[in-house]
Coordinates of C-alpha atoms in Angstrom, one line a residue:
M8 CA -17.2 11.7 -40.7
S9 CA -13.5 12.3 -41.5
T10 CA -10.8 10.0 -40.1
L11 CA -9.4 12.8 -37.9
T12 CA -12.8 13.7 -36.5
C13 CA -13.6 10.0 -35.8
H14 CA -10.2 9.5 -34.0
T15 CA -10.8 12.7 -32.0
Y16 CA -14.3 11.5 -31.0
L17 CA -13.1 8.1 -30.0
D18 CA -10.2 9.6 -28.0
N19 CA -12.6 11.9 -26.1
A20 CA -14.9 9.0 -25.4
E21 CA -12.1 7.0 -24.0
L22 CA -10.9 9.9 -21.8
L23 CA -14.5 10.5 -20.5
S24 CA -14.9 6.8 -19.8
S25 CA -11.6 6.6 -17.8
L26 CA -12.6 9.7 -15.8
A27 CA -16.0 8.3 -15.0
Q28 CA -14.4 5.1 -13.7
A29 CA -11.9 6.9 -11.5
H30 CA -13.5 6.0 -8.2
P31 CA -11.3 6.6 -5.1
K32 CA -10.0 3.4 -3.5
L33 CA -8.8 3.2 0.1
L34 CA -5.0 2.3 -0.3
S35 CA -4.1 2.3 3.4
S36 CA -5.0 3.5 6.9
S37 CA -3.3 4.2 10.1
P38 CA -4.2 2.3 12.2
A39 CA -4.5 -0.5 9.7
E40 CA -7.6 -2.7 9.2
G41 CA -7.6 -5.2 12.1
A42 CA -4.9 -3.4 14.1
D43 CA -4.8 -4.0 17.9
G44 CA -2.8 -1.6 19.9
A45 CA -2.7 1.7 21.8
A46 CA -5.3 4.4 21.3
P47 CA -4.4 6.5 18.2
G48 CA -4.3 10.3 18.6
K49 CA -5.4 10.5 14.9
I50 CA -6.6 8.1 12.2
E51 CA -5.4 8.6 8.6
L52 CA -7.0 7.3 5.5
H53 CA -5.1 7.4 2.2
F54 CA -6.9 7.1 -1.1
S55 CA -6.0 6.5 -4.8
E56 CA -7.6 9.8 -6.0
N57 CA -7.7 13.4 -4.9
L58 CA -10.8 13.8 -2.6
L59 CA -13.5 16.5 -2.8
T60 CA -13.4 17.4 0.9
K61 CA -16.7 19.2 0.8
F62 CA -18.4 15.8 -0.1
S63 CA -16.1 13.4 1.7
G64 CA -16.2 12.5 5.4
A65 CA -16.1 9.9 8.1
K66 CA -17.7 8.8 11.4
L67 CA -15.9 7.1 14.3
V68 CA -18.0 4.5 16.1
M69 CA -17.2 2.3 19.1
T70 CA -18.7 -1.1 18.2
E71 CA -17.6 -3.1 21.3
M72 CA -16.3 -2.4 24.8
P73 CA -14.8 -5.1 27.0
G74 CA -17.2 -6.4 29.5
M75 CA -20.2 -4.3 28.3
A76 CA -22.9 -4.9 25.8
H77 CA -24.0 -1.8 24.0
S78 CA -25.2 -0.5 20.7
P79 CA -22.7 1.1 18.4
M80 CA -21.7 4.4 20.0
P81 CA -20.7 7.4 17.9
M82 CA -17.5 9.0 19.2
K83 CA -16.8 12.7 18.8
A84 CA -14.1 13.4 16.3
K85 CA -12.9 16.1 13.9
V86 CA -12.7 15.1 10.3
S87 CA -10.4 17.1 8.0
A88 CA -8.3 17.0 4.9
G89 CA -5.0 15.2 5.4
S90 CA -1.5 16.4 4.5
D91 CA -2.2 15.7 0.8
P92 CA -5.3 15.9 -1.3
K93 CA -5.6 12.1 -1.3
S94 CA -5.9 11.7 2.4
M95 CA -8.4 12.2 5.2
L96 CA -7.7 12.8 8.9
I97 CA -10.0 11.8 11.8
T98 CA -9.0 13.2 15.2
P99 CA -10.8 11.9 18.2
L100 CA -11.8 14.8 20.6
A101 CA -11.0 12.7 23.7
P102 CA -8.7 9.7 24.3
L103 CA -10.3 6.4 23.1
P104 CA -11.0 3.9 25.8
A105 CA -10.3 0.2 25.3
G106 CA -12.7 -1.3 22.7
T107 CA -13.3 -2.0 19.1
Y108 CA -13.8 0.9 16.7
Q109 CA -15.0 1.4 13.2
V110 CA -14.2 4.3 10.9
Q111 CA -17.1 4.6 8.4
W112 CA -15.8 6.7 5.5
R113 CA -17.3 8.3 2.4
A114 CA -14.9 9.4 -0.3
V115 CA -15.8 11.5 -3.4
S116 CA -13.3 12.4 -6.1
S117 CA -13.6 14.3 -9.4
D118 CA -16.2 11.8 -10.8
T119 CA -18.5 12.9 -7.9
H120 CA -19.6 9.3 -7.3
P121 CA -19.5 8.5 -3.6
I122 CA -17.6 5.4 -2.4
T123 CA -18.1 4.1 1.1
G124 CA -16.3 1.7 3.3
N125 CA -15.0 1.1 6.8
V126 CA -11.8 0.3 8.8
T127 CA -12.0 -1.6 12.0
F128 CA -9.4 -1.6 14.8
K129 CA -9.1 -2.4 18.5
V130 CA -7.7 -0.3 21.3
K131 CA -6.2 -2.2 24.3

């Protein structure tokens, strides 16, 4: 194998390796993890990589309600692409009552490997 071919092969291997490891990471959310405040009209998630919206998504779940014991309760919400290709927007279809909520997200970028996580916040 010539030196040029060897370098090209190694360069391509490094490129493929870096692409394969490009998993999206949650950089920020609004409301932020652990926030305690007014009911948000929308929830925004911002990631480190462009998302493949066809394979990415989220669920909004109420996990606690003051004074009531109940199982986690799915809330109706619209999930869509955000204002840029690295963000996701979750819009509740009705005002959120007081309680604790969890956004359970799934993000897929160009490497097609799904990454999951959650963001928890409280509504007063």
